Amino acid sequence: MTTLPPEPLSSRAARHVVTDWCITEGLIGDVVDTLLLLTAELVTNAVIHGRSDVELCLGRSGARVRVGVGDENTRMPQRRTSDPDALDGRGLALVEALADAHGIEVTAIGKVVWFEVLTHAGPARRLATA
């Protein structure tokens, strides 16, 4: 789990965390792009609406990658119909369109918005060293 401050640069920091994690896991290709985009959207939403530290959690079970973004705000996210020319308001719509599963968990101090993406591959194989 990574804790990020409630500031605009946290979205960028989250993308770096996800990139490093994907490298460690041996993930490449479109799935990485999807993970980066959706993570950045959820972290941005947490910074704007949560107004607390943001907790980023990544995990993998076989071909399924799960990303959770938590904040201390108990107000549930609302999907908005966005003006096509607006620069915001598309985060949850992107999650709905690109994730294989998604949801919201209420926690003792707020909520975690999560999504899962299938990698279409099993766990990364580690190369044995001689």
PDB file of C-alpha atoms in Angstrom:
ATOM      1  CA  MET A   1       0.000   0.000   0.000  1.00  0.00           C
ATOM      2  CA  THR A   2       1.196   3.481  -0.870  1.00  0.00           C
ATOM      3  CA  THR A   3      -0.025   6.652   0.854  1.00  0.00           C
ATOM      4  CA  LEU A   4      -0.212   9.763  -1.310  1.00  0.00           C
ATOM      5  CA  PRO A   5      -0.902  13.325  -0.160  1.00  0.00           C
ATOM      6  CA  PRO A   6      -4.105  15.113  -1.244  1.00  0.00           C
ATOM      7  CA  GLU A   7      -2.455  17.184  -3.959  1.00  0.00           C
ATOM      8  CA  PRO A   8      -2.575  17.219  -7.775  1.00  0.00           C
ATOM      9  CA  LEU A   9       0.893  15.670  -8.202  1.00  0.00           C
ATOM     10  CA  SER A  10      -0.320  12.499  -6.473  1.00  0.00           C
ATOM     11  CA  SER A  11      -1.835  11.272  -9.729  1.00  0.00           C
ATOM     12  CA  ARG A  12       1.600  11.401 -11.327  1.00  0.00           C
ATOM     13  CA  ALA A  13       3.180   9.673  -8.335  1.00  0.00           C
ATOM     14  CA  ALA A  14       0.523   6.942  -8.519  1.00  0.00           C
ATOM     15  CA  ARG A  15       1.349   6.333 -12.189  1.00  0.00           C
ATOM     16  CA  HIS A  16       5.015   5.866 -11.218  1.00  0.00           C
ATOM     17  CA  VAL A  17       4.045   3.376  -8.494  1.00  0.00           C
ATOM     18  CA  VAL A  18       1.899   1.417 -10.959  1.00  0.00           C
ATOM     19  CA  THR A  19       4.625   1.489 -13.623  1.00  0.00           C
ATOM     20  CA  ASP A  20       7.217   0.124 -11.196  1.00  0.00           C
ATOM     21  CA  TRP A  21       4.781  -2.533  -9.976  1.00  0.00           C
ATOM     22  CA  CYS A  22       3.983  -3.620 -13.557  1.00  0.00           C
ATOM     23  CA  ILE A  23       7.694  -3.938 -14.337  1.00  0.00           C
ATOM     24  CA  THR A  24       8.182  -6.088 -11.241  1.00  0.00           C
ATOM     25  CA  GLU A  25       5.188  -8.237 -12.217  1.00  0.00           C
ATOM     26  CA  GLY A  26       6.365  -8.571 -15.824  1.00  0.00           C
ATOM     27  CA  LEU A  27       3.268  -6.902 -17.258  1.00  0.00           C
ATOM     28  CA  ILE A  28       3.505  -5.194 -20.637  1.00  0.00           C
ATOM     29  CA  GLY A  29       1.235  -3.841 -23.332  1.00  0.00           C
ATOM     30  CA  ASP A  30      -2.289  -2.490 -23.311  1.00  0.00           C
ATOM     31  CA  VAL A  31      -3.076  -3.768 -19.827  1.00  0.00           C
ATOM     32  CA  VAL A  32      -0.408  -1.455 -18.404  1.00  0.00           C
ATOM     33  CA  ASP A  33      -1.901   1.523 -20.250  1.00  0.00           C
ATOM     34  CA  THR A  34      -5.331   0.663 -18.837  1.00  0.00           C
ATOM     35  CA  LEU A  35      -3.972   0.312 -15.302  1.00  0.00           C
ATOM     36  CA  LEU A  36      -2.182   3.661 -15.560  1.00  0.00           C
ATOM     37  CA  LEU A  37      -5.193   5.519 -16.970  1.00  0.00           C
ATOM     38  CA  LEU A  38      -7.739   4.155 -14.513  1.00  0.00           C
ATOM     39  CA  THR A  39      -5.444   4.567 -11.511  1.00  0.00           C
ATOM     40  CA  ALA A  40      -4.739   8.191 -12.450  1.00  0.00           C
ATOM     41  CA  GLU A  41      -8.467   8.867 -12.805  1.00  0.00           C
ATOM     42  CA  LEU A  42      -9.348   7.368  -9.419  1.00  0.00           C
ATOM     43  CA  VAL A  43      -6.456   9.077  -7.619  1.00  0.00           C
ATOM     44  CA  THR A  44      -7.434  12.414  -9.162  1.00  0.00           C
ATOM     45  CA  ASN A  45     -11.033  11.868  -8.002  1.00  0.00           C
ATOM     46  CA  ALA A  46      -9.836  10.993  -4.494  1.00  0.00           C
ATOM     47  CA  VAL A  47      -7.673  14.116  -4.334  1.00  0.00           C
ATOM     48  CA  ILE A  48     -10.463  16.398  -5.567  1.00  0.00           C
ATOM     49  CA  HIS A  49     -13.396  14.884  -3.695  1.00  0.00           C
ATOM     50  CA  GLY A  50     -11.841  12.921  -0.810  1.00  0.00           C
ATOM     51  CA  ARG A  51      -9.723  15.760   0.534  1.00  0.00           C
ATOM     52  CA  SER A  52      -7.584  13.398   2.596  1.00  0.00           C
ATOM     53  CA  ASP A  53      -4.524  11.241   2.120  1.00  0.00           C
ATOM     54  CA  VAL A  54      -5.050   8.728  -0.675  1.00  0.00           C
ATOM     55  CA  GLU A  55      -4.284   5.035  -0.156  1.00  0.00           C
ATOM     56  CA  LEU A  56      -3.227   3.164  -3.312  1.00  0.00           C
ATOM     57  CA  CYS A  57      -3.198  -0.625  -3.180  1.00  0.00           C
ATOM     58  CA  LEU A  58      -2.196  -3.001  -5.998  1.00  0.00           C
ATOM     59  CA  GLY A  59      -2.542  -6.745  -6.040  1.00  0.00           C
ATOM     60  CA  ARG A  60      -2.548  -9.663  -8.407  1.00  0.00           C
ATOM     61  CA  SER A  61      -4.224 -13.041  -8.343  1.00  0.00           C
ATOM     62  CA  GLY A  62      -3.313 -15.065 -11.417  1.00  0.00           C
ATOM     63  CA  ALA A  63      -4.400 -13.075 -14.447  1.00  0.00           C
ATOM     64  CA  ARG A  64      -6.458 -10.580 -12.416  1.00  0.00           C
ATOM     65  CA  VAL A  65      -4.943  -7.259 -11.263  1.00  0.00           C
ATOM     66  CA  ARG A  66      -6.836  -5.261  -8.652  1.00  0.00           C
ATOM     67  CA  VAL A  67      -6.234  -1.587  -7.881  1.00  0.00           C
ATOM     68  CA  GLY A  68      -7.887   0.112  -4.919  1.00  0.00           C
ATOM     69  CA  VAL A  69      -7.884   3.834  -4.198  1.00  0.00           C
ATOM     70  CA  GLY A  70      -9.076   4.860  -0.749  1.00  0.00           C
ATOM     71  CA  ASP A  71      -9.822   8.137   0.951  1.00  0.00           C
ATOM     72  CA  GLU A  72     -11.423   9.295   4.189  1.00  0.00           C
ATOM     73  CA  ASN A  73     -14.556  10.784   2.636  1.00  0.00           C
ATOM     74  CA  THR A  74     -17.687   8.688   3.192  1.00  0.00           C
ATOM     75  CA  ARG A  75     -19.586  10.312   0.318  1.00  0.00           C
ATOM     76  CA  MET A  76     -20.001   7.821  -2.519  1.00  0.00           C
ATOM     77  CA  PRO A  77     -18.798   8.748  -6.013  1.00  0.00           C
ATOM     78  CA  GLN A  78     -21.476   9.657  -8.522  1.00  0.00           C
ATOM     79  CA  ARG A  79     -21.143   8.998 -12.234  1.00  0.00           C
ATOM     80  CA  ARG A  80     -21.803  12.254 -14.048  1.00  0.00           C
ATOM     81  CA  THR A  81     -22.963  12.937 -17.551  1.00  0.00           C
ATOM     82  CA  SER A  82     -20.174  15.105 -18.814  1.00  0.00           C
ATOM     83  CA  ASP A  83     -20.196  17.852 -21.371  1.00  0.00           C
ATOM     84  CA  PRO A  84     -18.140  16.512 -24.312  1.00  0.00           C
ATOM     85  CA  ASP A  85     -15.968  19.638 -24.154  1.00  0.00           C
ATOM     86  CA  ALA A  86     -15.389  19.440 -20.378  1.00  0.00           C
ATOM     87  CA  LEU A  87     -11.961  18.550 -19.057  1.00  0.00           C
ATOM     88  CA  ASP A  88     -13.339  16.485 -16.171  1.00  0.00           C
ATOM     89  CA  GLY A  89     -16.208  14.201 -15.215  1.00  0.00           C
ATOM     90  CA  ARG A  90     -15.158  11.065 -17.086  1.00  0.00           C
ATOM     91  CA  GLY A  91     -13.323   9.060 -14.412  1.00  0.00           C
ATOM     92  CA  LEU A  92     -16.040   6.619 -13.404  1.00  0.00           C
ATOM     93  CA  ALA A  93     -17.267   6.277 -16.993  1.00  0.00           C
ATOM     94  CA  LEU A  94     -13.748   5.247 -18.018  1.00  0.00           C
ATOM     95  CA  VAL A  95     -13.584   2.719 -15.190  1.00  0.00           C
ATOM     96  CA  GLU A  96     -16.953   1.277 -16.235  1.00  0.00           C
ATOM     97  CA  ALA A  97     -15.849   1.059 -19.865  1.00  0.00           C
ATOM     98  CA  LEU A  98     -12.333  -0.357 -19.433  1.00  0.00           C
ATOM     99  CA  ALA A  99     -12.280  -2.415 -16.220  1.00  0.00           C
ATOM    100  CA  ASP A 100     -13.339  -6.044 -16.122  1.00  0.00           C
ATOM    101  CA  ALA A 101     -14.878  -5.444 -12.677  1.00  0.00           C
ATOM    102  CA  HIS A 102     -15.233  -2.442 -10.376  1.00  0.00           C
ATOM    103  CA  GLY A 103     -16.904  -1.344  -7.186  1.00  0.00           C
ATOM    104  CA  ILE A 104     -16.828   0.617  -3.960  1.00  0.00           C
ATOM    105  CA  GLU A 105     -16.159  -0.690  -0.458  1.00  0.00           C
ATOM    106  CA  VAL A 106     -17.141   1.286   2.618  1.00  0.00           C
ATOM    107  CA  THR A 107     -14.407   1.291   5.262  1.00  0.00           C
ATOM    108  CA  ALA A 108     -14.277   2.356   8.893  1.00  0.00           C
ATOM    109  CA  ILE A 109     -12.839   5.733   7.872  1.00  0.00           C
ATOM    110  CA  GLY A 110     -14.138   6.301   4.336  1.00  0.00           C
ATOM    111  CA  LYS A 111     -14.215   4.247   1.162  1.00  0.00           C
ATOM    112  CA  VAL A 112     -12.126   2.381  -1.385  1.00  0.00           C
ATOM    113  CA  VAL A 113     -12.984   2.608  -5.058  1.00  0.00           C
ATOM    114  CA  TRP A 114     -11.508  -0.391  -6.872  1.00  0.00           C
ATOM    115  CA  PHE A 115     -11.252  -1.947 -10.296  1.00  0.00           C
ATOM    116  CA  GLU A 116      -9.895  -5.161 -11.738  1.00  0.00           C
ATOM    117  CA  VAL A 117      -8.297  -5.769 -15.121  1.00  0.00           C
ATOM    118  CA  LEU A 118      -7.526  -9.150 -16.653  1.00  0.00           C
ATOM    119  CA  THR A 119      -3.991  -9.524 -17.960  1.00  0.00           C
ATOM    120  CA  HIS A 120      -4.796 -12.625 -20.044  1.00  0.00           C
ATOM    121  CA  ALA A 121      -1.631 -14.159 -18.660  1.00  0.00           C
ATOM    122  CA  GLY A 122      -0.729 -16.092 -15.570  1.00  0.00           C
ATOM    123  CA  PRO A 123       1.702 -14.872 -12.952  1.00  0.00           C
ATOM    124  CA  ALA A 124       4.991 -13.584 -14.290  1.00  0.00           C
ATOM    125  CA  ARG A 125       7.721 -16.201 -14.449  1.00  0.00           C
ATOM    126  CA  ARG A 126      10.875 -15.345 -12.608  1.00  0.00           C
ATOM    127  CA  LEU A 127      14.134 -16.201 -14.321  1.00  0.00           C
ATOM    128  CA  ALA A 128      16.332 -18.473 -12.274  1.00  0.00           C
ATOM    129  CA  THR A 129      19.848 -17.248 -11.688  1.00  0.00           C
ATOM    130  CA  ALA A 130      22.712 -19.672 -12.039  1.00  0.00           C
TER     131      ALA A 130
END
